[in-house]
Tab-separated table of C-alpha atoms (C1' of nucleotides) in Angstrom:
chain	number	residue	atom	x	y	z
A	329	UNK	CA	-146.480	-30.843	-57.149
A	330	UNK	CA	-143.875	-32.809	-56.541
A	331	UNK	CA	-141.306	-32.104	-58.194
A	332	UNK	CA	-141.136	-31.721	-61.975
A	333	UNK	CA	-142.934	-34.556	-64.661
A	334	UNK	CA	-139.661	-34.924	-66.489
A	335	UNK	CA	-137.895	-37.135	-63.322
A	336	UNK	CA	-140.211	-38.404	-62.259
A	337	UNK	CA	-140.602	-41.670	-62.474
A	338	UNK	CA	-142.472	-44.087	-60.552
A	339	UNK	CA	-140.365	-46.823	-59.249
A	340	UNK	CA	-141.579	-50.634	-61.246
A	341	UNK	CA	-138.877	-52.462	-60.864
A	342	UNK	CA	-140.420	-54.387	-63.964
A	343	UNK	CA	-141.238	-51.460	-66.337
A	344	UNK	CA	-137.294	-50.686	-66.070
A	345	UNK	CA	-136.092	-54.171	-66.787
A	346	UNK	CA	-138.660	-53.982	-69.935
A	347	UNK	CA	-137.153	-50.945	-70.770
A	348	UNK	CA	-133.442	-52.283	-70.481
A	349	UNK	CA	-135.024	-55.343	-72.688
A	350	UNK	CA	-136.464	-53.707	-75.553
A	351	UNK	CA	-133.157	-51.016	-75.870
A	352	UNK	CA	-130.986	-53.887	-76.290
A	353	UNK	CA	-133.187	-56.048	-78.593
A	354	UNK	CA	-133.127	-52.753	-80.429
A	355	UNK	CA	-129.228	-52.200	-80.004
A	356	UNK	CA	-128.128	-55.874	-80.840
A	357	UNK	CA	-130.029	-56.384	-83.893
A	358	UNK	CA	-128.373	-53.194	-85.674
A	359	UNK	CA	-125.184	-53.430	-84.140
A	360	UNK	CA	-124.407	-56.909	-83.262
A	361	UNK	CA	-123.299	-58.063	-79.538
A	362	UNK	CA	-119.283	-56.955	-79.054
A	363	UNK	CA	-119.622	-53.620	-80.478
A	364	UNK	CA	-122.812	-52.376	-78.080
A	365	UNK	CA	-122.000	-50.910	-74.677
A	366	UNK	CA	-123.697	-51.810	-71.670
A	367	UNK	CA	-123.620	-48.060	-71.639
A	368	UNK	CA	-125.073	-47.490	-74.727
A	369	UNK	CA	-128.182	-49.970	-73.664
A	370	UNK	CA	-128.671	-48.408	-70.263
A	371	UNK	CA	-128.575	-44.695	-72.046
A	372	UNK	CA	-130.713	-45.536	-75.145
A	373	UNK	CA	-133.602	-47.112	-71.454
A	374	UNK	CA	-132.715	-44.331	-69.132
A	375	UNK	CA	-131.765	-46.172	-66.608
A	376	UNK	CA	-128.531	-46.727	-64.969
A	377	UNK	CA	-125.815	-48.613	-65.796
A	378	UNK	CA	-125.513	-51.370	-62.538
A	379	UNK	CA	-129.553	-52.294	-63.122
A	380	UNK	CA	-128.110	-54.413	-66.409
A	381	UNK	CA	-126.146	-56.553	-63.797
A	382	UNK	CA	-128.349	-56.269	-61.554
A	383	UNK	CA	-131.552	-57.708	-63.386
A	384	UNK	CA	-129.763	-59.718	-66.161
A	385	UNK	CA	-126.368	-60.934	-64.089
A	386	UNK	CA	-123.985	-59.659	-67.144
A	387	UNK	CA	-123.944	-58.245	-70.199
A	388	UNK	CA	-124.063	-62.021	-72.294
A	389	UNK	CA	-126.735	-63.027	-69.448
A	390	UNK	CA	-129.227	-59.917	-71.225
A	391	UNK	CA	-127.766	-60.372	-74.688
A	392	UNK	CA	-129.780	-64.478	-73.894
A	393	UNK	CA	-132.423	-62.603	-72.328
A	394	UNK	CA	-132.798	-61.081	-75.898
A	395	UNK	CA	-132.631	-64.438	-77.870
A	396	UNK	CA	-135.141	-65.633	-75.513
A	397	UNK	CA	-137.671	-62.928	-76.199
A	398	UNK	CA	-137.076	-63.278	-80.174
A	399	UNK	CA	-140.191	-64.644	-81.851
A	400	UNK	CA	-139.551	-68.199	-83.761
A	401	UNK	CA	-139.717	-68.896	-87.037
A	402	UNK	CA	-143.313	-71.299	-87.125
A	403	UNK	CA	-145.140	-69.252	-89.132
A	404	UNK	CA	-142.800	-68.873	-91.264
A	405	UNK	CA	-142.434	-72.586	-91.248
A	406	UNK	CA	-145.725	-73.641	-91.161
A	407	UNK	CA	-147.478	-73.288	-93.863
A	408	UNK	CA	-148.007	-75.761	-97.003
A	409	UNK	CA	-144.944	-76.735	-97.906
A	410	UNK	CA	-145.538	-75.949	-101.316
A	411	UNK	CA	-145.321	-72.808	-100.821
A	412	UNK	CA	-142.704	-72.635	-98.441
A	413	UNK	CA	-139.797	-71.459	-100.894
A	414	UNK	CA	-142.366	-68.892	-101.827
A	415	UNK	CA	-142.463	-67.637	-98.240
A	416	UNK	CA	-138.735	-67.822	-97.610
A	417	UNK	CA	-137.919	-65.880	-100.400
A	418	UNK	CA	-140.565	-63.237	-99.520
A	419	UNK	CA	-139.169	-63.605	-96.261
A	420	UNK	CA	-136.008	-62.846	-97.079
A	421	UNK	CA	-136.843	-60.077	-99.656
A	422	UNK	CA	-138.593	-57.874	-97.820
A	423	UNK	CA	-135.064	-58.206	-95.047
A	424	UNK	CA	-132.612	-57.408	-98.517
A	425	UNK	CA	-135.511	-53.768	-98.567
A	426	UNK	CA	-135.167	-52.832	-95.360
A	427	UNK	CA	-133.264	-52.764	-92.091
A	428	UNK	CA	-135.419	-55.335	-89.896
A	429	UNK	CA	-136.639	-54.673	-86.422
A	430	UNK	CA	-134.655	-56.926	-85.161
A	431	UNK	CA	-134.959	-60.445	-85.906
A	432	UNK	CA	-133.070	-62.796	-84.415
A	433	UNK	CA	-130.786	-63.849	-87.781
A	434	UNK	CA	-129.708	-60.038	-87.455
A	435	UNK	CA	-128.648	-60.631	-83.904
A	436	UNK	CA	-127.003	-63.977	-84.833
A	437	UNK	CA	-125.217	-62.559	-87.486
A	438	UNK	CA	-124.201	-60.526	-86.432
A	439	UNK	CA	-122.722	-61.810	-83.178
A	440	UNK	CA	-119.734	-63.721	-84.089
A	441	UNK	CA	-117.717	-62.265	-81.363
A	442	UNK	CA	-117.541	-63.553	-77.611
A	443	UNK	CA	-116.864	-67.592	-77.676
A	444	UNK	CA	-119.595	-66.954	-74.516
A	445	UNK	CA	-122.508	-65.498	-76.657
A	446	UNK	CA	-121.679	-67.949	-79.550
A	447	UNK	CA	-122.565	-70.506	-77.923
A	448	UNK	CA	-125.943	-68.804	-76.922
A	449	UNK	CA	-126.120	-67.838	-80.441
A	450	UNK	CA	-125.429	-71.073	-82.076
A	451	UNK	CA	-127.275	-72.576	-79.614
A	452	UNK	CA	-131.111	-70.364	-80.561
A	453	UNK	CA	-129.466	-70.302	-83.649
A	454	UNK	CA	-130.443	-74.004	-84.458
A	455	UNK	CA	-133.467	-74.580	-82.379
A	456	UNK	CA	-135.791	-71.481	-83.827
A	457	UNK	CA	-134.451	-71.375	-87.105
A	458	UNK	CA	-132.776	-75.251	-88.011
A	459	UNK	CA	-134.342	-77.403	-86.232
A	460	UNK	CA	-138.332	-76.384	-86.970
A	461	UNK	CA	-136.582	-75.859	-90.647
A	462	UNK	CA	-135.318	-79.453	-90.969
A	463	UNK	CA	-138.395	-80.917	-89.075
A	464	UNK	CA	-139.890	-79.524	-91.973
A	465	UNK	CA	-138.254	-81.572	-94.153
A	466	UNK	CA	-139.067	-84.973	-95.152
A	467	UNK	CA	-136.819	-87.402	-97.336
A	468	UNK	CA	-133.032	-87.622	-96.626
A	469	UNK	CA	-130.521	-85.048	-96.208
A	470	UNK	CA	-133.026	-82.947	-94.445
A	471	UNK	CA	-130.213	-81.843	-92.387
A	472	UNK	CA	-128.073	-81.074	-95.124
A	473	UNK	CA	-131.185	-78.684	-96.788
A	474	UNK	CA	-132.056	-77.195	-93.856
A	475	UNK	CA	-128.771	-75.789	-93.356
A	476	UNK	CA	-128.198	-75.024	-97.159
A	477	UNK	CA	-131.186	-72.457	-96.597
A	478	UNK	CA	-130.407	-71.132	-93.458
A	479	UNK	CA	-127.271	-70.352	-94.994
A	480	UNK	CA	-129.011	-68.669	-97.834
A	481	UNK	CA	-130.834	-66.641	-95.716
A	482	UNK	CA	-127.983	-65.470	-93.642
A	483	UNK	CA	-125.978	-64.907	-96.328
A	484	UNK	CA	-128.379	-61.717	-97.916
A	485	UNK	CA	-128.683	-60.688	-94.291
A	486	UNK	CA	-124.657	-60.384	-94.497
A	487	UNK	CA	-124.378	-59.150	-97.800
A	488	UNK	CA	-127.567	-56.227	-96.899
A	489	UNK	CA	-125.533	-55.537	-94.208
A	490	UNK	CA	-122.027	-54.737	-96.110
A	491	UNK	CA	-123.769	-52.770	-99.568
A	492	UNK	CA	-126.384	-51.227	-97.751
A	493	UNK	CA	-130.056	-52.411	-98.572
A	494	UNK	CA	-131.696	-53.040	-102.052
A	495	UNK	CA	-134.949	-52.896	-103.208
A	496	UNK	CA	-135.462	-56.366	-104.334
A	497	UNK	CA	-137.411	-56.903	-107.788
A	498	UNK	CA	-139.892	-59.323	-108.461
A	499	UNK	CA	-137.520	-61.484	-110.567
A	500	UNK	CA	-135.607	-61.310	-107.943
A	501	UNK	CA	-138.210	-63.626	-105.835
A	502	UNK	CA	-138.728	-64.944	-108.903
A	503	UNK	CA	-134.818	-65.578	-108.196
A	504	UNK	CA	-134.765	-66.484	-104.473
A	505	UNK	CA	-138.057	-68.868	-104.276
A	506	UNK	CA	-135.711	-70.511	-106.862
A	507	UNK	CA	-132.990	-70.909	-104.836
A	508	UNK	CA	-134.613	-71.715	-101.750
A	509	UNK	CA	-136.325	-74.435	-103.564
A	510	UNK	CA	-133.069	-75.817	-105.003
A	511	UNK	CA	-131.454	-75.547	-100.958
A	512	UNK	CA	-134.630	-77.928	-99.729
A	513	UNK	CA	-135.343	-79.795	-102.632
A	514	UNK	CA	-134.176	-83.898	-102.192
A	515	UNK	CA	-132.819	-84.761	-105.338
A	516	UNK	CA	-130.957	-81.564	-107.050
A	517	UNK	CA	-132.357	-82.501	-110.779
F	1181	UNK	CA	-71.568	-71.389	-84.284
F	1182	UNK	CA	-72.219	-67.971	-83.029
F	1183	UNK	CA	-74.447	-68.775	-79.988
F	1184	UNK	CA	-77.518	-70.583	-80.065
F	1185	UNK	CA	-79.612	-71.351	-82.868
F	1186	UNK	CA	-82.647	-70.851	-80.609
F	1187	UNK	CA	-82.504	-67.417	-79.866
F	1188	UNK	CA	-80.287	-66.163	-82.784
F	1189	UNK	CA	-82.519	-64.607	-85.816
F	1190	UNK	CA	-80.777	-61.998	-87.813
F	1191	UNK	CA	-82.013	-58.687	-87.831
F	1192	UNK	CA	-84.227	-58.576	-91.263
F	1193	UNK	CA	-86.570	-55.765	-92.187
F	1194	UNK	CA	-88.996	-57.158	-93.949
F	1195	UNK	CA	-88.668	-60.596	-92.995
F	1196	UNK	CA	-89.946	-59.675	-89.551
F	1197	UNK	CA	-92.376	-57.589	-91.484
F	1198	UNK	CA	-93.739	-60.308	-93.855
F	1199	UNK	CA	-93.729	-62.696	-90.118
F	1200	UNK	CA	-96.564	-59.670	-89.065
F	1201	UNK	CA	-97.890	-60.045	-91.842
F	1202	UNK	CA	-98.977	-63.622	-92.223
F	1203	UNK	CA	-99.286	-63.481	-88.629
F	1204	UNK	CA	-101.873	-60.983	-89.361
F	1205	UNK	CA	-103.717	-63.128	-91.898
F	1206	UNK	CA	-103.668	-66.065	-90.204
F	1207	UNK	CA	-105.461	-64.417	-87.356
F	1208	UNK	CA	-107.618	-62.395	-88.687
F	1209	UNK	CA	-108.946	-65.265	-91.141
F	1210	UNK	CA	-109.790	-67.350	-87.943
F	1211	UNK	CA	-111.339	-64.124	-85.391
F	1212	UNK	CA	-112.024	-61.620	-87.560
F	1213	UNK	CA	-110.767	-58.190	-87.483
F	1214	UNK	CA	-112.148	-57.496	-83.461
F	1215	UNK	CA	-111.354	-60.478	-82.137
F	1216	UNK	CA	-107.403	-60.144	-82.630
F	1217	UNK	CA	-105.880	-58.203	-80.495
F	1218	UNK	CA	-101.924	-56.616	-81.762
F	1219	UNK	CA	-100.391	-58.515	-79.002
F	1220	UNK	CA	-101.850	-61.911	-80.434
F	1221	UNK	CA	-100.264	-61.032	-83.987
F	1222	UNK	CA	-96.429	-60.018	-82.276
F	1223	UNK	CA	-97.053	-62.666	-80.096
F	1224	UNK	CA	-97.723	-65.383	-83.055
F	1225	UNK	CA	-95.059	-63.356	-85.001
F	1226	UNK	CA	-92.958	-63.712	-82.476
F	1227	UNK	CA	-92.363	-60.156	-82.870
F	1228	UNK	CA	-92.702	-56.923	-80.772
F	1229	UNK	CA	-96.183	-55.339	-80.820
F	1230	UNK	CA	-93.995	-51.710	-81.049
F	1231	UNK	CA	-93.473	-53.445	-84.634
F	1232	UNK	CA	-96.640	-53.804	-85.971
F	1233	UNK	CA	-97.615	-50.209	-85.396
F	1234	UNK	CA	-93.805	-49.619	-87.390
F	1235	UNK	CA	-94.540	-51.084	-90.428
F	1236	UNK	CA	-98.219	-50.710	-90.296
F	1237	UNK	CA	-99.195	-47.328	-88.881
F	1238	UNK	CA	-102.039	-49.354	-86.738
F	1239	UNK	CA	-104.162	-52.022	-86.659
F	1240	UNK	CA	-106.253	-50.797	-89.443
F	1241	UNK	CA	-103.903	-50.436	-91.641
F	1242	UNK	CA	-102.113	-54.051	-91.684
F	1243	UNK	CA	-105.803	-55.162	-91.488
F	1244	UNK	CA	-105.419	-53.330	-95.336
F	1245	UNK	CA	-102.016	-54.801	-96.117
F	1246	UNK	CA	-103.513	-58.351	-95.333
F	1247	UNK	CA	-106.611	-57.844	-98.150
F	1248	UNK	CA	-104.112	-56.340	-100.148
F	1249	UNK	CA	-102.186	-59.625	-100.436
F	1250	UNK	CA	-105.367	-61.676	-100.905
F	1251	UNK	CA	-105.925	-63.555	-104.399
F	1252	UNK	CA	-108.422	-62.307	-106.213
F	1253	UNK	CA	-111.018	-64.879	-107.412
F	1254	UNK	CA	-110.127	-64.478	-111.144
F	1255	UNK	CA	-109.209	-67.834	-111.331
F	1256	UNK	CA	-112.437	-69.436	-110.027
F	1257	UNK	CA	-114.821	-67.149	-112.184
F	1258	UNK	CA	-112.564	-67.201	-115.440
F	1259	UNK	CA	-112.771	-70.867	-117.005
F	1260	UNK	CA	-116.020	-71.365	-119.259
F	1261	UNK	CA	-118.986	-69.750	-117.698
F	1262	UNK	CA	-121.125	-73.547	-117.913
F	1263	UNK	CA	-118.655	-74.706	-115.474
F	1264	UNK	CA	-119.103	-71.809	-113.162
F	1265	UNK	CA	-121.999	-72.889	-110.935
F	1266	UNK	CA	-120.313	-75.952	-110.211
F	1267	UNK	CA	-117.231	-74.207	-109.356
F	1268	UNK	CA	-118.226	-71.627	-106.811
F	1269	UNK	CA	-120.315	-75.986	-105.729
F	1270	UNK	CA	-116.853	-76.864	-104.877
F	1271	UNK	CA	-115.258	-73.343	-103.439
F	1272	UNK	CA	-118.087	-73.708	-101.354
F	1273	UNK	CA	-118.088	-77.325	-100.593
F	1274	UNK	CA	-113.908	-77.378	-99.669
F	1275	UNK	CA	-115.250	-74.251	-97.545
F	1276	UNK	CA	-117.664	-75.882	-95.716
F	1277	UNK	CA	-116.208	-78.614	-94.671
F	1278	UNK	CA	-112.459	-77.995	-93.621
F	1279	UNK	CA	-111.390	-74.089	-92.221
F	1280	UNK	CA	-109.355	-72.461	-95.232
F	1281	UNK	CA	-106.417	-70.765	-94.286
F	1282	UNK	CA	-107.580	-67.473	-94.570
F	1283	UNK	CA	-109.600	-66.589	-97.740
F	1284	UNK	CA	-111.187	-63.016	-98.186
F	1285	UNK	CA	-114.785	-64.185	-97.678
F	1286	UNK	CA	-113.891	-65.908	-95.234
F	1287	UNK	CA	-112.119	-62.434	-93.365
F	1288	UNK	CA	-114.374	-60.548	-94.426
F	1289	UNK	CA	-117.365	-62.608	-92.852
F	1290	UNK	CA	-115.532	-62.009	-89.889
F	1291	UNK	CA	-115.091	-58.580	-89.454
F	1292	UNK	CA	-118.618	-56.113	-89.093
F	1293	UNK	CA	-117.368	-54.658	-86.529
F	1294	UNK	CA	-115.028	-51.289	-86.618
F	1295	UNK	CA	-116.379	-48.571	-89.321
F	1296	UNK	CA	-112.899	-48.212	-90.241
F	1297	UNK	CA	-112.538	-51.675	-91.178
F	1298	UNK	CA	-115.657	-51.495	-92.325
F	1299	UNK	CA	-115.311	-49.631	-95.277
F	1300	UNK	CA	-112.039	-51.128	-96.729
F	1301	UNK	CA	-113.743	-54.788	-95.889
F	1302	UNK	CA	-116.419	-53.517	-98.672
F	1303	UNK	CA	-114.402	-52.334	-100.963
F	1304	UNK	CA	-112.771	-55.181	-100.962
F	1305	UNK	CA	-115.527	-57.458	-101.194
F	1306	UNK	CA	-117.023	-55.349	-103.974
F	1307	UNK	CA	-113.717	-55.520	-105.966
F	1308	UNK	CA	-112.203	-59.092	-105.439
F	1309	UNK	CA	-115.631	-60.606	-105.573
F	1310	UNK	CA	-118.634	-59.089	-106.472
F	1311	UNK	CA	-117.576	-56.858	-109.493
F	1312	UNK	CA	-115.474	-59.916	-111.280
F	1313	UNK	CA	-118.689	-61.555	-110.973
F	1314	UNK	CA	-120.747	-59.352	-111.974
F	1315	UNK	CA	-118.570	-58.469	-115.404
F	1316	UNK	CA	-119.241	-62.481	-116.238
F	1317	UNK	CA	-122.456	-62.736	-116.341
F	1318	UNK	CA	-124.934	-61.360	-118.948
F	1319	UNK	CA	-127.895	-60.332	-119.300
F	1320	UNK	CA	-130.302	-58.230	-117.147
F	1321	UNK	CA	-129.675	-58.073	-112.994
F	1322	UNK	CA	-126.033	-59.267	-113.254
F	1323	UNK	CA	-125.476	-57.861	-110.660
F	1324	UNK	CA	-128.556	-59.084	-108.285
F	1325	UNK	CA	-127.604	-62.567	-109.606
F	1326	UNK	CA	-123.721	-61.763	-108.577
F	1327	UNK	CA	-124.876	-60.291	-105.429
F	1328	UNK	CA	-127.353	-63.576	-104.646
F	1329	UNK	CA	-125.089	-66.051	-105.464
F	1330	UNK	CA	-121.868	-64.017	-103.690
F	1331	UNK	CA	-124.160	-63.612	-100.190
F	1332	UNK	CA	-124.707	-67.648	-100.343
F	1333	UNK	CA	-121.402	-68.023	-100.567
F	1334	UNK	CA	-120.726	-66.069	-97.147
F	1335	UNK	CA	-124.136	-67.035	-96.023
F	1336	UNK	CA	-122.145	-71.255	-96.646
F	1337	UNK	CA	-119.310	-70.032	-95.066
F	1338	UNK	CA	-121.339	-68.050	-91.668
F	1339	UNK	CA	-123.007	-71.746	-91.082
F	1340	UNK	CA	-119.718	-73.092	-91.134
F	1341	UNK	CA	-118.610	-70.923	-88.944
F	1342	UNK	CA	-121.603	-71.249	-87.039
F	1343	UNK	CA	-122.291	-74.846	-86.750
F	1344	UNK	CA	-118.644	-76.529	-87.280
F	1345	UNK	CA	-117.526	-78.145	-90.586
F	1346	UNK	CA	-119.473	-80.767	-92.172
F	1347	UNK	CA	-118.206	-83.232	-94.680
F	1348	UNK	CA	-120.182	-82.514	-97.562
F	1349	UNK	CA	-121.679	-85.303	-99.590
F	1350	UNK	CA	-121.560	-85.369	-103.327
F	1351	UNK	CA	-125.743	-84.590	-102.832
F	1352	UNK	CA	-124.431	-81.885	-101.801
F	1353	UNK	CA	-122.832	-80.629	-104.451
F	1354	UNK	CA	-125.332	-81.255	-106.738
F	1355	UNK	CA	-127.811	-79.094	-104.319
F	1356	UNK	CA	-125.053	-76.165	-104.051
F	1357	UNK	CA	-124.707	-76.140	-107.969
F	1358	UNK	CA	-128.351	-76.070	-108.356
F	1359	UNK	CA	-128.474	-73.076	-105.943
F	1360	UNK	CA	-125.855	-71.498	-107.854
F	1361	UNK	CA	-127.937	-71.974	-111.087
F	1362	UNK	CA	-130.579	-70.731	-109.218
F	1363	UNK	CA	-128.844	-67.419	-107.889
F	1364	UNK	CA	-127.261	-67.208	-111.294
F	1365	UNK	CA	-129.777	-67.649	-114.154
F	1366	UNK	CA	-131.735	-64.221	-115.745
F	1367	UNK	CA	-134.365	-66.182	-115.389
F	1368	UNK	CA	-135.672	-68.514	-112.865
F	1369	UNK	CA	-138.218	-70.892	-114.522
I	1030	DG	C1'	-145.573	-40.836	-39.656
I	1031	DC	C1'	-142.617	-43.821	-39.811
I	1032	DG	C1'	-139.375	-48.143	-40.540
I	1033	DG	C1'	-137.771	-51.162	-43.679
I	1034	DC	C1'	-136.844	-53.204	-47.853
I	1035	DT	C1'	-135.908	-52.190	-52.485
I	1036	DA	C1'	-135.449	-49.255	-56.475
I	1037	DG	C1'	-132.235	-46.187	-58.804
I	1038	DT	C1'	-127.661	-44.142	-58.216
I	1039	DA	C1'	-123.150	-42.471	-58.878
I	1040	DA	C1'	-118.027	-43.729	-58.448
I	1041	DA	C1'	-114.735	-46.335	-58.790
I	1042	DC	C1'	-112.302	-51.268	-59.792
I	1043	DG	C1'	-108.644	-53.872	-62.964
I	1044	DC	C1'	-108.800	-55.359	-67.190
I	1045	DG	C1'	-106.686	-54.981	-72.013
I	1046	DC	C1'	-107.349	-53.062	-75.686
I	1047	DG	C1'	-104.245	-49.830	-79.442
I	1048	DT	C1'	-100.786	-46.720	-79.095
I	1049	DA	C1'	-96.033	-43.401	-78.373
I	1050	DT	C1'	-91.692	-43.194	-76.846
I	1051	DA	C1'	-87.188	-43.446	-74.274
I	1052	DC	C1'	-83.713	-46.930	-74.925
I	1053	DT	C1'	-80.734	-51.170	-75.857
I	1054	DC	C1'	-77.670	-53.490	-78.919
I	1055	DA	C1'	-76.862	-55.794	-83.422
I	1056	DT	C1'	-74.677	-55.099	-87.863
I	1057	DC	C1'	-72.596	-52.166	-91.326
I	1058	DT	C1'	-69.014	-48.065	-93.024
I	1059	DG	C1'	-64.984	-46.580	-92.899
J	570	DC	C1'	-61.712	-50.782	-84.758
J	571	DA	C1'	-64.315	-46.992	-83.301
J	572	DG	C1'	-68.820	-44.520	-84.667
J	573	DA	C1'	-73.600	-44.165	-86.707
J	574	DT	C1'	-77.875	-46.906	-87.832
J	575	DG	C1'	-81.454	-48.925	-87.157
J	576	DA	C1'	-83.987	-53.799	-86.203
J	577	DG	C1'	-85.962	-54.761	-82.049
J	578	DT	C1'	-87.019	-54.343	-76.710
J	579	DA	C1'	-89.373	-52.556	-72.837
J	580	DT	C1'	-92.622	-50.042	-71.003
J	581	DA	C1'	-96.304	-46.714	-70.110
J	582	DC	C1'	-100.138	-43.807	-71.485
J	583	DG	C1'	-105.096	-42.873	-72.081
J	584	DC	C1'	-108.982	-45.338	-72.937
J	585	DG	C1'	-113.003	-47.246	-72.411
J	586	DC	C1'	-114.500	-51.785	-71.454
J	587	DG	C1'	-118.299	-55.244	-67.861
J	588	DT	C1'	-118.509	-55.535	-63.151
J	589	DT	C1'	-118.333	-54.252	-58.729
J	590	DT	C1'	-119.256	-51.823	-54.251
J	591	DA	C1'	-121.961	-48.139	-51.307
J	592	DC	C1'	-125.228	-45.336	-50.779
J	593	DT	C1'	-129.680	-42.873	-51.246
J	594	DA	C1'	-134.027	-42.425	-51.179
J	595	DG	C1'	-139.095	-43.341	-52.961
J	596	DC	C1'	-142.538	-46.494	-51.649
J	597	DC	C1'	-145.742	-49.913	-48.768
J	598	DG	C1'	-147.449	-52.303	-45.250
J	599	DC	C1'	-148.106	-51.114	-40.011
DNA sequence: GCGGCTAGTAAACGCGCGTATACTCATCTG
DNA sequence: CAGATGAGTATACGCGCGTTTACTAGCCGC
């Protein structure tokens, strides 16, 4: 038997790269860009620190790669327009209840820091959330309405982060639905 | 005339302390706890770095002193309950338009970082915003409703920070009013 | 079987951070 | 005017960060 099974791992650039990316996704999602160090990521991925630099160029590059891999909100926004506020409400409620894996919003809302990352974060926020939502909206003020709904989503996440998760009641989901309806409505009352 | 006016400053412990505190308030409000260094604060206050330590014990202590000096939201929440959503909307709209001085929300929303500061930030968010608002609300779910409105306020600030300020139209204020009404209403629809 | 490409490693570099220390000198008291 | 007090200063310490460099060793084609 060649050495022990514990420290034997086949050399595999792709697999290692993937481990690093996965660890980064989790940690960035949990703690945001600034608080996560490349050493933490490397340790979580059981890889060497230098490999982060080699495979992703820099910490910011790795962050960008993480964002690139995040799913779009197409499925959320895609259905019928009538049910959109309710779907957003249910998504937000789910986010309220438990720390999510590491969706784009959480990562972004946690990474207000380095200006280097602000650019990529803002660009991603626009292309992945704001723009798709905006394109779903008819009538005037589509941008402002999409912006308000996005802001509400972010705010709910921020609150959960500050005050801890909270199990939403059915009344909460109803209220959230009303809030998103108010956000997206063309002319308020 | 004794010496030049440019580099002559009377030795005044209180005044210097105040300059540091003021600079910290501005910088923390603009950039958050993590991104602001004590050297930046000292430079902005035209004071020596060591004085920060001497007068406030530590960076976290200085942050706490800043939060202590921030105004409460009593005036916003204090008026008639009917007009509360509109007042919140107008406040949020004003926040959308231009970077505010350094209100508590901005400081808090920017300081998600160090756990040491998280505690004081959360406590402050609760005592200065969430609790006062919650106490203004009658009926069930007061906590959830206050939480949602607070989250919306934070979310709007977060959006402005990400995407830049944007001049809100009257329609935006109307929409915001509707959103806050939806947040605060006892039973949605 | 062996040489070369390259995945993976170890260690260090330079930097900026928060903080602590030792000092200078303006101001006030007698 | 002389001396004490303490506001203000200059500087260094230790640390952890992102990054880089020089090296080791596993795999693959010949």
